[in-house]
Structures are given as C-alpha cells and as structure tokens.
C-alpha cells in the first residue's frame, strides 16, 4: 500500500513539476517579450496593499499541490493524466498560438481597449448579448466570441497561473465530491454554469463518468468547443444561454458548479445569477463556487490581486474583491458548508436550505 502511495506521489510530483516548468517558463518568456502595463510617460501603477512576499507566494503555490495530492489520496478524484507524450505536439502548437497572439493582447493593453469586440459585434448589427459581456476580458483576442479564443483560453490561463490552474479547479472538484458523497452519481443531475470550453466539466466527468451533466455558457464558440471535448460522454449536454435567464425548470438539478464566472459579472448580474442558481437547485442541493480569492483571504497575495484588473482588463474585479458571498448566498437560501483556498482561487461549497 505504502509503495503504491509512494509511486503515486513520485508520478504526481514528476508530472506536475513538468507542467509547472512548461507553463512557468512561458510565463517568464511572455513577461520578457511583452510590453509594459503602463503607457509611455504614464506613472507606474502602485498597489496599495503591502505584501507580495515571494516566500509566502511560493508557499501558497506549493500548498495547492499538496492539497490536490491529498484529495487524490483520499479518493475524491483520480490523479490527472494530462502529461502524455502524445499531447506534446498539441502543447507546442498552443504555445506557438499564444506567442503569435501576444502582440495583439499587448496592443489592447497599451491602448486600454477592452471593448474592441463590442464595437465589432455592434458594427454587424443588433447584438443578442448583454453589454457587460461584450468585452475583451484579459485583453484577449475575440473576447468570448471566437473559435480561436475558445481554443487558446486554456493555454492563456495556465501560463498566467504558472501551470496551477488545473490543480486549482480540481480543488473545486474535491469540494463537489465531498458535497455529493454517498450518492449514486447516476442520480446527481449537475449543471456547470459558465462551463466555457468544458475544461472543468471534463475534470468532473473523469471523476464521475456516469453523472448526468449539463454545461451552460453564453458563448456559442466556447459551447462548440465544449461539445467537442465532452463528446465521449453521451449523457452530457451543452446549452448556450445566460445564467440570468437559465433555460431550465425550477428545481431541476441536484448540484450546481460555477468556476471563474463571478469576478466577470457586474454586481447586479451577480445577484441575478445567484437567484437563478437557487431556482435551479432542489432543496438540499449543493452549490460549488470557485473564483478568485478576495481581499484579505490571503494577505500576502493581496498585492497580486490589485495588479489583476490593471494588467488584464477585468472591469468588475475591484467590486468582486469586496463582495460578501456568504451574505449574498444566505439571502438566496443557502448555508455555507466549506471554504478553502487553493493558491489564487477560493472554493466555497453551499447547501440549499430544505430537505431533499
Ligand atoms: C473566465 S471564463 C470561465 C470558464 C470556465 N468555467 C473555466 O473554468 O475555465 C468565463 C466564462 O463565463 C461565460 N459567461 C460570462 N457571462 C455569462 C453569463 N451571463 N451566462 C453564462 N455564461 C457566461 C463566458 O462565456 C466564459 O466562457
């Protein structure tokens, strides 16, 4: 048993070490070749928060992987199998794509142009998207609306987080696994809100292959990518739509997950989204929210949070940093069950009041 565990740990350390080295080296290279955050002549941005202690940041990074490994050993989800020689070519291709696109991202950052996509969509006529959505979040090319963006997104996120994004999402998977423990997965209807290109849903399906799952996202391009990635699970359905008017019946799900959406919503829409999630869930149902840590969650990281909206076009991030999710969710009929930090991500698990 302990030999198996030791081998598992060694494999995990080798795979995650390789992953971090791969993405971290691209992060460092991108910082070297990228333009500055501020325009020529403009004052350099100075964060208010004290901190930024590199030893604390490194410790939080390593704690994430220790937590991920502990979750795997506790049987909450299988070890990731993402490091494979056969995937090396795709990784190289994605990296080339990322660096080809980087000058466009830089140009938008320098011009503070986070609404290029809005102008493009409106030039084509009537838009069916809400205004807040039509932005180049992170200064990304195509906003949420192009096939290229849907394909490039994972690489951009992993480079930004030095290879830690997958492990951060898996901590949310651990919270879900604890939240549905003891239940037959075939009877747990789950909706992943803002499923994007299906990345988290694929992690969910790797752990719970017979779970009836739905992904909801407003982007047709990301939905198309998610459908392709989840084609192996025939019971998974991807639906295009907005969470504010989710196209599902009341109390039609046992579990709702939502990863990295709330920091991109204006405060009013956050409230609408929470109300809809409460409507969709059965009494006793579980809600797992994973998103950026907020001010004060990990004071040593507060300074990094302040840079985020400056360098990455996140217009609602500052208001997100002070949002009281426990109070918001309590008003909507939820009780908090667990909060845990996973490097720059905070995972909260709630239960909808009432008996299932
Ligand atoms: C930062 S990405 C997160 C994607 C995914 N959950 C992940 O873990 O990578 C945000 C996603 O939210 C979607 N989105 C934004 N506003 C939405 C809304 N009101 N309703 C549904 N999806 C929305 C975007 O299309 C995008 O795919």
CSV table of C-alpha atoms and ligand atoms in Angstrom, one decimal:
chain,number,residue,atom,x,y,z
A,1,UNK,CA,0.0,0.0,0.0
A,2,UNK,CA,2.7,2.5,1.0
A,3,UNK,CA,4.8,1.5,-2.0
A,4,UNK,CA,1.8,2.2,-4.3
A,5,UNK,CA,1.3,5.5,-2.5
A,6,UNK,CA,4.9,6.5,-2.8
A,7,UNK,CA,4.9,5.6,-6.5
A,8,UNK,CA,1.7,7.7,-7.0
A,9,UNK,CA,3.4,10.6,-5.2
A,10,UNK,CA,6.5,10.3,-7.3
A,11,UNK,CA,4.5,10.2,-10.5
A,12,UNK,CA,2.4,13.1,-9.4
A,13,UNK,CA,5.4,15.2,-8.5
A,14,UNK,CA,7.1,14.5,-11.8
A,15,UNK,CA,4.0,15.3,-13.9
A,16,UNK,CA,3.1,18.4,-12.0
A,17,UNK,CA,6.7,19.5,-11.9
A,18,UNK,CA,7.0,19.2,-15.7
A,19,UNK,CA,3.7,21.0,-16.1
A,20,UNK,CA,4.7,23.9,-13.9
A,21,UNK,CA,8.1,24.1,-15.6
A,22,UNK,CA,6.5,24.2,-19.0
A,23,UNK,CA,4.0,27.0,-18.2
A,24,UNK,CA,6.2,29.0,-15.8
A,25,UNK,CA,8.9,29.2,-18.5
A,26,UNK,CA,6.4,30.5,-20.9
A,27,UNK,CA,5.1,33.0,-18.3
A,28,UNK,CA,8.6,34.3,-17.8
A,29,UNK,CA,9.3,34.5,-21.5
A,30,UNK,CA,5.9,36.3,-22.1
A,31,UNK,CA,6.9,38.8,-19.5
A,32,UNK,CA,10.2,39.5,-21.2
A,33,UNK,CA,8.7,39.9,-24.6
A,34,UNK,CA,5.5,41.6,-23.6
A,35,UNK,CA,5.1,45.4,-23.5
A,36,UNK,CA,4.8,47.2,-20.1
A,37,UNK,CA,1.5,47.6,-18.3
A,38,UNK,CA,1.6,51.4,-18.5
A,39,UNK,CA,1.8,53.7,-21.5
A,40,UNK,CA,4.9,55.7,-22.2
A,41,UNK,CA,5.1,58.7,-19.9
A,42,UNK,CA,2.4,57.3,-17.6
A,43,UNK,CA,3.0,56.8,-13.9
A,44,UNK,CA,3.7,53.3,-12.9
A,45,UNK,CA,0.9,51.6,-11.2
A,46,UNK,CA,1.5,51.3,-7.4
A,47,UNK,CA,-0.6,48.8,-5.4
A,48,UNK,CA,-2.0,49.9,-2.1
A,49,UNK,CA,-1.6,46.6,-0.3
A,50,UNK,CA,1.5,45.7,1.5
A,51,UNK,CA,2.8,42.2,1.0
A,52,UNK,CA,4.0,40.4,-2.1
A,53,UNK,CA,6.4,38.3,0.0
A,54,UNK,CA,7.8,35.8,-2.6
A,55,UNK,CA,8.3,33.1,0.1
A,56,UNK,CA,4.5,33.3,1.1
A,57,UNK,CA,3.5,33.3,-2.6
A,58,UNK,CA,5.7,30.2,-3.2
A,59,UNK,CA,4.3,28.5,-0.1
A,60,UNK,CA,0.7,29.1,-1.2
A,61,UNK,CA,1.6,27.7,-4.6
A,62,UNK,CA,3.1,24.6,-3.1
A,63,UNK,CA,0.2,24.2,-0.6
A,64,UNK,CA,-2.1,24.0,-3.6
A,65,UNK,CA,-0.3,20.9,-5.0
A,66,UNK,CA,-0.2,19.3,-1.5
A,67,UNK,CA,-3.9,19.7,-1.2
A,68,UNK,CA,-4.5,18.3,-4.7
A,69,UNK,CA,-2.4,15.3,-3.9
A,70,UNK,CA,-4.2,14.8,-0.6
A,71,UNK,CA,-7.5,14.9,-2.3
A,72,UNK,CA,-6.3,12.3,-4.8
A,73,UNK,CA,-5.1,10.0,-2.0
A,74,UNK,CA,-8.4,10.5,-0.2
A,75,UNK,CA,-10.1,9.1,-3.3
A,76,UNK,CA,-12.0,12.2,-4.1
A,77,UNK,CA,-10.9,12.2,-7.7
A,78,UNK,CA,-8.3,10.3,-9.9
A,79,UNK,CA,-4.8,11.6,-10.5
A,80,UNK,CA,-4.7,13.8,-13.6
A,81,UNK,CA,-3.4,12.1,-16.7
A,82,UNK,CA,-2.7,15.3,-18.7
A,83,UNK,CA,1.1,14.8,-19.1
A,84,UNK,CA,1.4,12.5,-22.1
A,85,UNK,CA,4.0,12.3,-24.9
A,86,UNK,CA,1.1,12.2,-27.4
A,87,UNK,CA,-0.1,15.6,-26.1
A,88,UNK,CA,3.3,17.3,-26.5
A,89,UNK,CA,2.6,18.3,-30.1
A,90,UNK,CA,-0.7,20.0,-29.1
A,91,UNK,CA,1.1,21.8,-26.3
A,92,UNK,CA,3.7,23.1,-28.7
A,93,UNK,CA,1.1,24.2,-31.1
A,94,UNK,CA,-0.9,26.0,-28.4
A,95,UNK,CA,2.3,27.7,-27.1
A,96,UNK,CA,3.0,28.9,-30.7
A,97,UNK,CA,-0.5,30.2,-30.9
A,98,UNK,CA,-0.2,32.0,-27.6
A,99,UNK,CA,3.0,33.8,-28.6
A,100,UNK,CA,1.6,34.7,-32.0
A,101,UNK,CA,-1.3,36.3,-30.3
A,102,UNK,CA,0.6,38.1,-27.6
A,103,UNK,CA,1.4,41.3,-29.5
A,104,UNK,CA,-2.4,41.8,-30.1
A,105,UNK,CA,-3.0,41.4,-26.4
A,106,UNK,CA,-0.2,43.9,-25.6
A,107,UNK,CA,-1.6,46.4,-28.1
A,108,UNK,CA,-5.0,46.3,-26.5
A,109,UNK,CA,-3.5,46.6,-23.0
A,110,UNK,CA,-1.4,49.7,-24.1
A,111,UNK,CA,-4.5,51.3,-25.6
A,112,UNK,CA,-6.7,50.3,-22.7
A,113,UNK,CA,-9.0,48.8,-25.3
A,114,UNK,CA,-11.1,46.3,-23.5
A,115,UNK,CA,-14.2,46.7,-25.7
A,116,UNK,CA,-12.9,46.0,-29.2
A,117,UNK,CA,-15.2,43.1,-29.5
A,118,UNK,CA,-18.2,45.2,-28.6
A,119,UNK,CA,-17.5,47.6,-31.4
A,120,UNK,CA,-17.0,44.7,-33.8
A,121,UNK,CA,-20.3,43.0,-32.8
A,122,UNK,CA,-22.3,46.2,-33.0
A,123,UNK,CA,-20.9,47.0,-36.4
A,124,UNK,CA,-22.5,43.8,-37.6
A,125,UNK,CA,-25.9,45.0,-36.3
A,126,UNK,CA,-28.2,44.1,-33.4
A,127,UNK,CA,-26.4,42.3,-30.6
A,128,UNK,CA,-28.1,39.5,-28.6
A,129,UNK,CA,-25.5,39.7,-25.8
A,130,UNK,CA,-25.6,41.9,-22.7
A,131,UNK,CA,-23.3,44.9,-22.8
A,132,UNK,CA,-21.2,43.8,-19.9
A,133,UNK,CA,-20.4,40.6,-21.7
A,134,UNK,CA,-19.1,42.2,-24.9
A,135,UNK,CA,-15.6,42.9,-23.6
A,136,UNK,CA,-12.1,41.6,-24.3
A,137,UNK,CA,-11.7,40.3,-20.7
A,138,UNK,CA,-7.9,39.8,-20.1
A,139,UNK,CA,-7.5,41.8,-23.3
A,140,UNK,CA,-8.0,38.5,-25.1
A,141,UNK,CA,-8.5,38.5,-28.9
A,142,UNK,CA,-12.1,37.9,-29.9
A,143,UNK,CA,-13.5,38.3,-26.4
A,144,UNK,CA,-15.6,35.2,-25.7
A,145,UNK,CA,-16.9,35.0,-29.2
A,146,UNK,CA,-14.4,33.3,-31.5
A,147,UNK,CA,-13.3,29.8,-32.1
A,148,UNK,CA,-9.6,30.9,-31.7
A,149,UNK,CA,-10.4,32.3,-28.3
A,150,UNK,CA,-12.1,29.1,-27.2
A,151,UNK,CA,-9.0,27.1,-28.3
A,152,UNK,CA,-6.4,29.4,-26.8
A,153,UNK,CA,-8.1,30.1,-23.5
A,154,UNK,CA,-6.7,27.1,-21.5
A,155,UNK,CA,-3.1,27.9,-22.5
A,156,UNK,CA,-3.5,31.6,-21.6
A,157,UNK,CA,-4.9,30.7,-18.2
A,158,UNK,CA,-2.3,28.1,-17.5
A,159,UNK,CA,0.5,30.5,-18.5
A,160,UNK,CA,-1.0,33.2,-16.3
A,161,UNK,CA,-1.1,30.9,-13.3
A,162,UNK,CA,2.2,29.2,-13.9
A,163,UNK,CA,0.7,25.8,-14.5
A,164,UNK,CA,-1.5,25.8,-11.4
A,165,UNK,CA,-5.0,26.4,-13.0
A,166,UNK,CA,-5.9,22.8,-13.4
A,167,UNK,CA,-5.0,22.0,-9.8
A,168,UNK,CA,-7.0,25.0,-8.6
A,169,UNK,CA,-10.0,23.7,-10.5
A,170,UNK,CA,-9.5,20.2,-9.1
A,171,UNK,CA,-9.9,21.6,-5.5
A,172,UNK,CA,-13.4,22.7,-6.6
A,173,UNK,CA,-13.9,19.1,-7.9
A,174,UNK,CA,-12.9,17.9,-4.4
A,175,UNK,CA,-15.5,20.2,-2.8
A,176,UNK,CA,-18.1,18.7,-5.2
A,177,UNK,CA,-17.0,15.2,-4.4
A,178,UNK,CA,-17.5,15.8,-0.7
A,179,UNK,CA,-20.8,17.5,-1.3
A,180,UNK,CA,-22.3,14.5,-3.1
A,181,UNK,CA,-20.6,11.8,-1.1
A,182,UNK,CA,-22.6,8.7,-0.6
A,183,UNK,CA,-24.9,9.4,-3.5
A,184,UNK,CA,-25.2,7.3,-6.7
A,185,UNK,CA,-23.6,9.5,-9.3
A,186,UNK,CA,-26.2,8.5,-11.9
A,187,UNK,CA,-28.8,10.3,-9.8
A,188,UNK,CA,-26.9,13.5,-9.4
A,189,UNK,CA,-28.0,16.0,-12.1
A,190,UNK,CA,-25.4,18.7,-12.3
A,191,UNK,CA,-25.2,21.9,-14.2
A,192,UNK,CA,-21.8,23.7,-14.7
A,193,UNK,CA,-22.7,27.3,-15.1
A,194,UNK,CA,-20.3,29.3,-17.4
A,195,UNK,CA,-18.8,26.0,-18.5
A,196,UNK,CA,-16.6,27.8,-21.0
A,197,UNK,CA,-14.8,25.3,-23.3
A,198,UNK,CA,-15.7,22.4,-21.0
A,199,UNK,CA,-12.4,22.2,-19.1
A,200,UNK,CA,-13.9,21.8,-15.6
A,201,UNK,CA,-16.7,19.6,-16.8
A,202,UNK,CA,-14.2,17.3,-18.3
A,203,UNK,CA,-12.5,17.0,-14.9
A,204,UNK,CA,-15.8,16.3,-13.4
A,205,UNK,CA,-16.6,13.6,-15.9
A,206,UNK,CA,-13.2,12.0,-15.4
A,207,UNK,CA,-14.1,11.6,-11.7
A,208,UNK,CA,-17.8,10.8,-12.2
A,209,UNK,CA,-18.2,9.3,-15.7
A,210,UNK,CA,-21.9,8.3,-15.3
A,211,UNK,CA,-23.1,11.6,-13.9
A,212,UNK,CA,-25.8,13.3,-16.0
A,213,UNK,CA,-24.3,16.7,-16.6
A,214,UNK,CA,-25.2,19.9,-18.4
A,215,UNK,CA,-22.9,22.8,-19.3
A,216,UNK,CA,-24.3,26.3,-19.7
A,217,UNK,CA,-22.4,29.1,-21.4
A,218,UNK,CA,-23.3,32.3,-23.2
A,219,UNK,CA,-20.6,31.9,-25.9
A,220,UNK,CA,-21.6,29.8,-28.9
A,221,UNK,CA,-17.9,29.3,-29.7
A,222,UNK,CA,-17.0,28.1,-26.3
A,223,UNK,CA,-20.1,25.8,-26.3
A,224,UNK,CA,-19.0,24.3,-29.6
A,225,UNK,CA,-15.5,23.6,-28.2
A,226,UNK,CA,-17.1,22.1,-25.0
A,227,UNK,CA,-19.3,19.8,-27.1
A,228,UNK,CA,-16.3,18.5,-28.9
A,229,UNK,CA,-14.3,17.9,-25.7
A,230,UNK,CA,-17.1,16.2,-24.0
A,231,UNK,CA,-18.3,14.0,-26.9
A,232,UNK,CA,-17.2,10.8,-25.2
A,233,UNK,CA,-19.9,11.2,-22.5
A,234,UNK,CA,-23.1,10.9,-24.3
A,235,UNK,CA,-25.2,11.9,-21.4
A,236,UNK,CA,-23.5,15.4,-21.3
A,237,UNK,CA,-25.4,18.2,-22.8
A,238,UNK,CA,-24.1,21.7,-23.6
A,239,UNK,CA,-26.6,24.5,-23.7
A,240,UNK,CA,-26.0,28.0,-24.9
A,241,UNK,CA,-27.6,30.7,-22.8
A,242,UNK,CA,-27.2,33.2,-20.0
A,243,UNK,CA,-27.3,32.3,-16.3
A,244,UNK,CA,-29.6,35.3,-15.7
A,245,UNK,CA,-32.3,33.6,-17.7
A,246,UNK,CA,-31.2,30.0,-17.5
A,247,UNK,CA,-33.3,27.8,-19.8
A,248,UNK,CA,-34.1,25.1,-17.2
A,249,UNK,CA,-37.1,24.2,-15.0
A,250,UNK,CA,-37.2,25.1,-11.3
A,251,UNK,CA,-35.5,22.6,-9.0
A,252,UNK,CA,-34.2,20.6,-11.9
A,253,UNK,CA,-30.7,20.0,-10.6
A,254,UNK,CA,-29.0,18.3,-7.6
A,255,UNK,CA,-25.7,20.1,-8.0
A,256,UNK,CA,-24.6,23.4,-9.5
A,257,UNK,CA,-20.9,24.3,-10.1
A,258,UNK,CA,-19.6,27.6,-11.3
A,259,UNK,CA,-15.9,28.3,-11.9
A,260,UNK,CA,-14.3,31.7,-12.6
A,261,UNK,CA,-17.6,33.5,-13.5
A,262,UNK,CA,-18.5,35.9,-10.7
A,263,UNK,CA,-15.4,38.2,-11.0
A,264,UNK,CA,-16.5,38.9,-14.6
A,265,UNK,CA,-20.1,39.9,-13.7
A,266,UNK,CA,-21.3,43.4,-12.6
A,267,UNK,CA,-22.7,43.4,-9.1
A,268,UNK,CA,-26.3,43.5,-10.3
A,269,UNK,CA,-25.8,40.5,-12.5
A,270,UNK,CA,-24.0,38.6,-9.7
A,271,UNK,CA,-27.2,38.8,-7.7
A,272,UNK,CA,-29.4,37.7,-10.6
A,273,UNK,CA,-27.0,34.7,-11.2
A,274,UNK,CA,-27.2,33.7,-7.5
A,275,UNK,CA,-31.1,33.9,-7.6
A,276,UNK,CA,-31.2,31.7,-10.7
A,277,UNK,CA,-28.8,29.1,-9.2
A,278,UNK,CA,-31.1,28.9,-6.2
A,279,UNK,CA,-34.1,28.5,-8.5
A,280,UNK,CA,-32.4,25.7,-10.4
A,281,UNK,CA,-31.4,23.7,-7.4
A,282,UNK,CA,-33.6,21.2,-5.5
A,283,UNK,CA,-33.8,21.8,-1.7
A,284,UNK,CA,-30.8,20.1,-0.2
A,285,UNK,CA,-28.8,20.5,-3.4
A,286,UNK,CA,-25.2,21.5,-3.5
A,287,UNK,CA,-23.6,24.6,-5.0
A,288,UNK,CA,-19.8,24.8,-5.5
A,289,UNK,CA,-18.4,28.3,-6.4
A,290,UNK,CA,-14.8,28.7,-7.4
A,291,UNK,CA,-13.3,32.0,-8.2
A,292,UNK,CA,-10.5,34.4,-7.4
A,293,UNK,CA,-9.6,34.8,-3.8
A,294,UNK,CA,-10.8,38.2,-2.4
A,295,UNK,CA,-9.1,40.9,-0.4
A,296,UNK,CA,-7.9,39.7,3.0
A,297,UNK,CA,-8.3,36.0,2.2
A,298,UNK,CA,-4.5,35.6,1.9
A,299,UNK,CA,-3.0,39.0,2.8
A,300,UNK,CA,0.4,38.0,1.3
A,301,UNK,CA,-1.4,37.7,-2.1
A,302,UNK,CA,-3.4,40.9,-1.9
A,303,UNK,CA,-0.9,42.9,-3.9
A,304,UNK,CA,-1.1,40.4,-6.8
A,305,UNK,CA,-4.9,40.9,-6.8
A,306,UNK,CA,-4.6,44.6,-7.3
A,307,UNK,CA,-2.5,44.1,-10.4
A,308,UNK,CA,-5.1,41.9,-12.0
A,309,UNK,CA,-7.6,44.5,-13.2
A,310,UNK,CA,-4.8,46.8,-14.3
A,311,UNK,CA,-2.9,44.3,-16.4
A,312,UNK,CA,-5.8,42.1,-17.6
A,313,UNK,CA,-8.9,44.1,-18.3
A,314,UNK,CA,-11.2,42.9,-15.5
A,315,UNK,CA,-13.7,45.8,-15.2
A,316,UNK,CA,-15.7,44.2,-12.3
A,317,UNK,CA,-12.8,42.7,-10.4
A,318,UNK,CA,-12.5,45.5,-7.8
A,319,UNK,CA,-16.1,45.3,-6.8
A,320,UNK,CA,-15.8,41.5,-6.8
A,321,UNK,CA,-12.9,41.7,-4.3
A,322,UNK,CA,-15.2,43.1,-1.6
A,323,UNK,CA,-18.3,41.1,-2.4
A,324,UNK,CA,-19.7,39.2,0.6
A,325,UNK,CA,-20.7,35.9,-0.9
A,326,UNK,CA,-21.7,34.3,2.3
A,327,UNK,CA,-24.3,37.1,2.9
A,328,UNK,CA,-25.4,37.0,-0.8
A,329,UNK,CA,-25.9,33.3,-0.8
A,330,UNK,CA,-27.6,33.3,2.6
A,331,UNK,CA,-30.2,35.8,1.4
A,332,UNK,CA,-30.8,33.4,-1.6
A,333,UNK,CA,-31.5,30.5,0.7
A,334,UNK,CA,-28.1,28.8,1.0
A,335,UNK,CA,-26.0,27.7,4.0
A,336,UNK,CA,-22.2,27.7,3.7
A,337,UNK,CA,-20.6,24.3,4.3
A,338,UNK,CA,-16.9,24.8,3.5
A,339,UNK,CA,-14.5,27.4,2.3
A,340,UNK,CA,-11.0,26.6,1.2
A,341,UNK,CA,-8.2,28.4,-0.5
A,342,UNK,CA,-6.3,26.9,-3.5
A,343,UNK,CA,-3.5,29.4,-4.2
A,344,UNK,CA,-5.3,32.3,-6.1
A,345,UNK,CA,-8.6,30.5,-6.1
A,346,UNK,CA,-11.2,30.3,-3.3
A,347,UNK,CA,-13.7,27.4,-3.3
A,348,UNK,CA,-16.9,27.7,-1.4
A,349,UNK,CA,-19.5,25.0,-1.0
A,350,UNK,CA,-23.1,25.9,-0.1
A,351,UNK,CA,-26.2,23.8,0.5
A,352,UNK,CA,-29.7,25.0,-0.5
A,353,UNK,CA,-31.9,25.0,2.6
A,354,UNK,CA,-34.7,22.5,2.8
A,355,UNK,CA,-34.9,18.7,2.7
A,356,UNK,CA,-34.1,16.8,-0.4
B,1,LIG,C1,-13.4,33.1,-17.2
B,1,LIG,S1,-14.3,32.0,-18.2
B,1,LIG,C2,-14.5,30.6,-17.2
B,1,LIG,C3,-14.8,29.4,-17.9
B,1,LIG,C4,-14.7,28.0,-17.2
B,1,LIG,N1,-15.7,27.9,-16.1
B,1,LIG,C5,-13.3,27.7,-16.7
B,1,LIG,O1,-13.2,27.2,-15.6
B,1,LIG,O2,-12.4,28.0,-17.4
B,1,LIG,C6,-15.9,32.8,-18.1
B,1,LIG,C7,-17.0,32.1,-18.9
B,1,LIG,O3,-18.2,32.6,-18.5
B,1,LIG,C8,-19.1,32.8,-19.6
B,1,LIG,N2,-20.1,33.7,-19.2
B,1,LIG,C9,-19.9,35.1,-18.9
B,1,LIG,N3,-21.1,35.6,-18.6
B,1,LIG,C10,-22.0,34.6,-18.7
B,1,LIG,C11,-23.4,34.6,-18.4
B,1,LIG,N4,-24.1,35.7,-18.0
B,1,LIG,N5,-24.1,33.4,-18.6
B,1,LIG,C12,-23.4,32.3,-19.0
B,1,LIG,N6,-22.1,32.3,-19.2
B,1,LIG,C13,-21.4,33.4,-19.1
B,1,LIG,C14,-18.1,33.2,-20.7
B,1,LIG,O4,-18.7,32.9,-22.0
B,1,LIG,C15,-16.9,32.3,-20.4
B,1,LIG,O5,-16.9,31.1,-21.1
